[in-house]
Every structure is written in structure tokens, then in C-alpha cells.
JSON list of C-alpha atoms and ligand atoms in Angstrom, two decimals:
[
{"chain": "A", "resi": 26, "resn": "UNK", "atom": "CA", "xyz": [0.00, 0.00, 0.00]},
{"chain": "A", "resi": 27, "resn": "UNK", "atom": "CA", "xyz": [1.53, 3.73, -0.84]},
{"chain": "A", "resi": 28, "resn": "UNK", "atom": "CA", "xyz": [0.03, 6.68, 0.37]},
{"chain": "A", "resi": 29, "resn": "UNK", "atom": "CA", "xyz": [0.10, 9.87, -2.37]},
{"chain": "A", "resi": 30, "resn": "UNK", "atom": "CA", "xyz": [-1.00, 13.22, -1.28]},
{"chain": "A", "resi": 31, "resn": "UNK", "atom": "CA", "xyz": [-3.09, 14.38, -3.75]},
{"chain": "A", "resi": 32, "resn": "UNK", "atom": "CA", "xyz": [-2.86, 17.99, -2.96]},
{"chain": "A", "resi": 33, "resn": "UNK", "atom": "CA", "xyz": [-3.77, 20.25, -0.06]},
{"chain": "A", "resi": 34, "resn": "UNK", "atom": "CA", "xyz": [-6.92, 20.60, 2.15]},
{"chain": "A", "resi": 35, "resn": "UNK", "atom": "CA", "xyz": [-7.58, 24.27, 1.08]},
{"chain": "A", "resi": 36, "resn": "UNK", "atom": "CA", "xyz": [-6.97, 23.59, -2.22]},
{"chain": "A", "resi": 37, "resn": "UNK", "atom": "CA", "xyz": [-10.42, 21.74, -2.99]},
{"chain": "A", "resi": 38, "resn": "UNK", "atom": "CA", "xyz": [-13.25, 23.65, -1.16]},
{"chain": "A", "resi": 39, "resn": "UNK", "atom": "CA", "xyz": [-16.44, 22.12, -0.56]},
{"chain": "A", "resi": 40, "resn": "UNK", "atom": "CA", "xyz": [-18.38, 21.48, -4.00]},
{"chain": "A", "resi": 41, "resn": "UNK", "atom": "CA", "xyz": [-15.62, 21.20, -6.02]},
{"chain": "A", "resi": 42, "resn": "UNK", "atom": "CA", "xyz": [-14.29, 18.14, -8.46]},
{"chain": "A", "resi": 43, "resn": "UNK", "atom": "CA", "xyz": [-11.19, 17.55, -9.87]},
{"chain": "A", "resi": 44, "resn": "UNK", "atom": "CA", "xyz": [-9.43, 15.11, -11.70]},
{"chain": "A", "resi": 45, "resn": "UNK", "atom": "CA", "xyz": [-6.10, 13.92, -11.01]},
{"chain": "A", "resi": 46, "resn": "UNK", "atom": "CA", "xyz": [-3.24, 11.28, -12.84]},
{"chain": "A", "resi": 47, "resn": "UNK", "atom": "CA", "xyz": [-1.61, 9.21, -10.54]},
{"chain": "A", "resi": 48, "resn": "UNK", "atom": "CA", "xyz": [1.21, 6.79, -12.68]},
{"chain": "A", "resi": 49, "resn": "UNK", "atom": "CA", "xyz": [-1.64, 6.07, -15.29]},
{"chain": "A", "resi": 50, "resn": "UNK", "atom": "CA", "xyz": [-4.72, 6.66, -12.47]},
{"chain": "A", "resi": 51, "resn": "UNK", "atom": "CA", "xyz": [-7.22, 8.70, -13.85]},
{"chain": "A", "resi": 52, "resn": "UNK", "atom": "CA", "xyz": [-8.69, 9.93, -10.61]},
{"chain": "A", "resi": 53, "resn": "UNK", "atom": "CA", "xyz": [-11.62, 11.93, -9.66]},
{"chain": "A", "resi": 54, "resn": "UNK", "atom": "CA", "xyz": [-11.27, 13.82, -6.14]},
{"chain": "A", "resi": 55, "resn": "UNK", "atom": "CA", "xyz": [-14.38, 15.35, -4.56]},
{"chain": "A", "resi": 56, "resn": "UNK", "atom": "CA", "xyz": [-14.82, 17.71, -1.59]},
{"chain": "A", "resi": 57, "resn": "UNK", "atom": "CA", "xyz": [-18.64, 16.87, -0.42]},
{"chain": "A", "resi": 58, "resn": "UNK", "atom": "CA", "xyz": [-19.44, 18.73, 2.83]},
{"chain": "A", "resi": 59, "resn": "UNK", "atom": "CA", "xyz": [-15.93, 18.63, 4.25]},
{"chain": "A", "resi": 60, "resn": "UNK", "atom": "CA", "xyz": [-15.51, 14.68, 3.28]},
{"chain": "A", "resi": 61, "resn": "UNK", "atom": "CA", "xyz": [-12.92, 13.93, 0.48]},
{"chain": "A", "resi": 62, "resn": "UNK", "atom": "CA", "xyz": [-13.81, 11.00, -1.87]},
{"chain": "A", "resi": 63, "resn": "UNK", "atom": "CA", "xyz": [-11.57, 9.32, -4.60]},
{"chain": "A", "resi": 64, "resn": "UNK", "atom": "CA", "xyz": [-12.80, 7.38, -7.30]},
{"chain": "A", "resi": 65, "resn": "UNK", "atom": "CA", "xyz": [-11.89, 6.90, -10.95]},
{"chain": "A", "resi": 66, "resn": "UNK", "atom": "CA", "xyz": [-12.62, 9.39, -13.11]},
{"chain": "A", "resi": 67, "resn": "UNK", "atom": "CA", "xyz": [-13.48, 7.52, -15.79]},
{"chain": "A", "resi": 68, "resn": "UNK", "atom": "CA", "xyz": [-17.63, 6.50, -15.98]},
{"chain": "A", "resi": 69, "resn": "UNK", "atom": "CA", "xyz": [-18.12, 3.03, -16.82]},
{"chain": "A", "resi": 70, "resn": "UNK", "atom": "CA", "xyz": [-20.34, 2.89, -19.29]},
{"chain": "A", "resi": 71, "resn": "UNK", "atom": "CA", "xyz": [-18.60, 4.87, -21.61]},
{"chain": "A", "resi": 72, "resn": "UNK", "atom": "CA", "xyz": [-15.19, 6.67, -20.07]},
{"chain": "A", "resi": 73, "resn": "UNK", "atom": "CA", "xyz": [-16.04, 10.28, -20.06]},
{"chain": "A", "resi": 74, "resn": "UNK", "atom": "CA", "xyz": [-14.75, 12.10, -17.50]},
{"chain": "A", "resi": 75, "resn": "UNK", "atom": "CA", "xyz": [-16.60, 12.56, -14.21]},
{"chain": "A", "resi": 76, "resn": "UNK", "atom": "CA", "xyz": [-14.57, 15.67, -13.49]},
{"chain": "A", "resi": 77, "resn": "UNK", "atom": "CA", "xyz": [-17.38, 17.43, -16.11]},
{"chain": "A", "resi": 78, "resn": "UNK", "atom": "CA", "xyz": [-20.14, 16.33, -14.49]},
{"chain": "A", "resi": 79, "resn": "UNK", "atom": "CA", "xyz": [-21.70, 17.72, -11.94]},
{"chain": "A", "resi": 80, "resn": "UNK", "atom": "CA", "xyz": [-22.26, 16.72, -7.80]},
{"chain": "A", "resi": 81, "resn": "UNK", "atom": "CA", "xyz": [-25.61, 14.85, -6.15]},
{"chain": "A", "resi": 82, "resn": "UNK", "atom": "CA", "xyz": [-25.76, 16.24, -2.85]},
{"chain": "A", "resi": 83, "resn": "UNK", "atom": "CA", "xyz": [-28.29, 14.59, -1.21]},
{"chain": "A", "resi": 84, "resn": "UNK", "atom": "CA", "xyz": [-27.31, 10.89, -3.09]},
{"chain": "A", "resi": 85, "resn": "UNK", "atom": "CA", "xyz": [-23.43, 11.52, -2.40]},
{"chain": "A", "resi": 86, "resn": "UNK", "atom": "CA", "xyz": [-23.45, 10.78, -6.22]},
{"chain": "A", "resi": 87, "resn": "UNK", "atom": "CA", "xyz": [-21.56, 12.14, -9.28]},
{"chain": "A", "resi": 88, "resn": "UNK", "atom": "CA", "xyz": [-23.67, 13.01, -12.19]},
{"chain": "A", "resi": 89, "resn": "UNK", "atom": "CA", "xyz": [-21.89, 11.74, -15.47]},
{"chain": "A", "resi": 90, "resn": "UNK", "atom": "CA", "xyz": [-22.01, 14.22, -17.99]},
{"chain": "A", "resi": 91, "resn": "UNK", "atom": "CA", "xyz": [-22.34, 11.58, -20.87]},
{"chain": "A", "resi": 92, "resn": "UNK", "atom": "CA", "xyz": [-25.68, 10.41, -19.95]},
{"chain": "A", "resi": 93, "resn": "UNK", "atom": "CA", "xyz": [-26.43, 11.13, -16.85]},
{"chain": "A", "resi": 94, "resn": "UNK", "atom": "CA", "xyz": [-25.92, 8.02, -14.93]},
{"chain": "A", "resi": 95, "resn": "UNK", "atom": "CA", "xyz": [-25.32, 8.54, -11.24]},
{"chain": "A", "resi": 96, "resn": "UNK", "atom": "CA", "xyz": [-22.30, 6.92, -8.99]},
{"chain": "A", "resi": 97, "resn": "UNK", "atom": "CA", "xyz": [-21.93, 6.74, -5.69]},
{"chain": "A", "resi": 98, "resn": "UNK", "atom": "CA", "xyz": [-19.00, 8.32, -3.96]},
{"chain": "A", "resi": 99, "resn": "UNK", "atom": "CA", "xyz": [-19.24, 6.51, -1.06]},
{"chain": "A", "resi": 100, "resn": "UNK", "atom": "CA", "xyz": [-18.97, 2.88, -2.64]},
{"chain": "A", "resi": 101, "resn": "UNK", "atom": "CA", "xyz": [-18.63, 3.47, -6.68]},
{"chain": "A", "resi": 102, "resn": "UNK", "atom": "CA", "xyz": [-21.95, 1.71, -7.14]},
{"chain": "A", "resi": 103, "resn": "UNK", "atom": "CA", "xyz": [-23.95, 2.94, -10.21]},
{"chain": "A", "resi": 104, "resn": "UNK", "atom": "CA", "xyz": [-27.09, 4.19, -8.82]},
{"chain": "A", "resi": 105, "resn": "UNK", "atom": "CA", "xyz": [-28.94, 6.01, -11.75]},
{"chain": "A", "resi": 106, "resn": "UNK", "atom": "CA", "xyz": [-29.06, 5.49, -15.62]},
{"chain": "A", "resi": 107, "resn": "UNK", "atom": "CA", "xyz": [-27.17, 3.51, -17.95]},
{"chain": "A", "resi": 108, "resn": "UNK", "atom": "CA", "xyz": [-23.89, 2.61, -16.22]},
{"chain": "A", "resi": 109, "resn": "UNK", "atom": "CA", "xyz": [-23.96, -0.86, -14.90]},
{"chain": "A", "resi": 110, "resn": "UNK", "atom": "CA", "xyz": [-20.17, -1.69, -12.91]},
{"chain": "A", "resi": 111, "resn": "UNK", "atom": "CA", "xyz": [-19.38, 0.48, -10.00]},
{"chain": "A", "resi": 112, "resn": "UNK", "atom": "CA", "xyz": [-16.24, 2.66, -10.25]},
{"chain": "A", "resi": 113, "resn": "UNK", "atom": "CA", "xyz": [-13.16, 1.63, -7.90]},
{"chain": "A", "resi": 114, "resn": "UNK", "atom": "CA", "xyz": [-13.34, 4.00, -4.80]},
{"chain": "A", "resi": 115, "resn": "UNK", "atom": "CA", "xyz": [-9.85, 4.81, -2.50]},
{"chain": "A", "resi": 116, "resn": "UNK", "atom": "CA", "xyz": [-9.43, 5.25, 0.87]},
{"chain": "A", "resi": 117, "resn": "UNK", "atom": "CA", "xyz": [-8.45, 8.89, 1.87]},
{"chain": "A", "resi": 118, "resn": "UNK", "atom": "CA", "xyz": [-7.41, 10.21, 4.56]},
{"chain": "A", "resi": 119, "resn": "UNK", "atom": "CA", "xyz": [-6.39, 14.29, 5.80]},
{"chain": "A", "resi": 120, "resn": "UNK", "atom": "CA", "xyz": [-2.83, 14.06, 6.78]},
{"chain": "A", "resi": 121, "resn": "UNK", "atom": "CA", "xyz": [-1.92, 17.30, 8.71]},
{"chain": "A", "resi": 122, "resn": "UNK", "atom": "CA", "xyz": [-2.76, 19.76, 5.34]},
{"chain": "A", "resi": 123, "resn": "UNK", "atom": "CA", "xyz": [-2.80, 16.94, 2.72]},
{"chain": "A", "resi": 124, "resn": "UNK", "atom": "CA", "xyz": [-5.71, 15.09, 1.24]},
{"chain": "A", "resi": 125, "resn": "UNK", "atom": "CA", "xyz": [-3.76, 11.16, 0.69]},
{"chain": "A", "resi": 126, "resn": "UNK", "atom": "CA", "xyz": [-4.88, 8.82, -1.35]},
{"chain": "A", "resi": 127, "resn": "UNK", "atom": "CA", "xyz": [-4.01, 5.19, -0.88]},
{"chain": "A", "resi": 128, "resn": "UNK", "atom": "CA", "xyz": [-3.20, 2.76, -3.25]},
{"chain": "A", "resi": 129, "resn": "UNK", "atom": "CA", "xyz": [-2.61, -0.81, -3.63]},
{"chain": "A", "resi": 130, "resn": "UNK", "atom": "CA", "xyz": [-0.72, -1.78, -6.65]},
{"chain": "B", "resi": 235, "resn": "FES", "atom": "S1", "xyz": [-20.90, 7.92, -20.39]},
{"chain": "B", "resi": 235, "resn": "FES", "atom": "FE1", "xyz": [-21.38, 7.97, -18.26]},
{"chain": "B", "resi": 235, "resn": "FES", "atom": "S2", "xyz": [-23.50, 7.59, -18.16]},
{"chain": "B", "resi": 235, "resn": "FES", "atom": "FE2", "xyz": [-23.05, 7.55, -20.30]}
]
């Protein structure tokens, strides 16, 4: 297991997405409500990039912005629309002022 830090706390506010490469991870890092979540970036059901789309609040979801299927951030799980495998979710963790992401390769 290797633990990255992904960038700082203050540099992904609540509400906001962004996509990150980790050696040939395409990542999607999410600020909901204080709580980071990492998943891949990449939807299922046909790869575009979750960093477009857009945030479910109240599911704890990403909206794809191909066609609209939902995933969970919480366990990758498809929970709306065409997508049917879940995206692979990573643990993170807030080291001191560092959002880490960890890895098993
Ligand atoms: S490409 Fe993601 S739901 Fe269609």
C-alpha cells in the first residue's frame, strides 16, 4: 500500500471536483461537505470524464455528464441510468494539510 498526497486541504473547497493522474490513475477527487472521496474518473459505461459532471448532494453521487448516470462516492456503485459496474473507490485520509490517497498496486 503507498500513500500519495493528492494535494492540499484548502486547495479543494467544498463542491468542487477535480481530476487527477496518478502513474496512469485517472482519478476523480471530490470535496462533499468537508468529506474527500476518490474514485476513478473515468464512468463506466462509456469513459467520459466525471470531473465534467456535476455533484448529487443529497445521493453523495456524481452526475456523469455523458448520460447522466449517477455513482456513488461513497462505494462506486452505479445508482442512476445507464452505467452498470461500480467505479473503484480509494481510501483517503487528511494528513496534517494533505488530502492522501491510498493505493494498492
Ligand atoms: S458515459 Fe457515463 S453515463 Fe453515459
Amino acid at each position: 500500500m503507498v500513500d500519495v498526497p493528492l494535494c492540499r486541504v484548502d486547495e479543494l473547497s467544498d463542491g468542487v471536483m477535480r481530476h487527477y493522474e496518478h502513474i496512469g490513475y485517472d482519478l476523480l477527487l471530490v470535496n462533499l461537505d468537508g468529506t474527500f472521496y476518490c474514485v476513478d474518473a473515468a464512468c463506466t459505461f462509456s469513459w467520459a470524464d466525471l470531473s465534467q459532471g456535476v455533484l448529487d448532494r443529497e445521493k453523495k453521487g456524481v452526475v456523469c455528464p455523458g448520460c447522466g448516470g449517477t455513482f456513488s462516492l461513497e462505494t462506486g456503485q452505479p445508482l442512476a441510468g445507464p452505467p452498470k459496474f461500480p467505479l473503484e473507490v480509494y481510501e483517503v485520509h487528511v494528513v496534517g494539510d494533505d488530502v492522501v490517497v491510498t493505493f494498492v498496486y
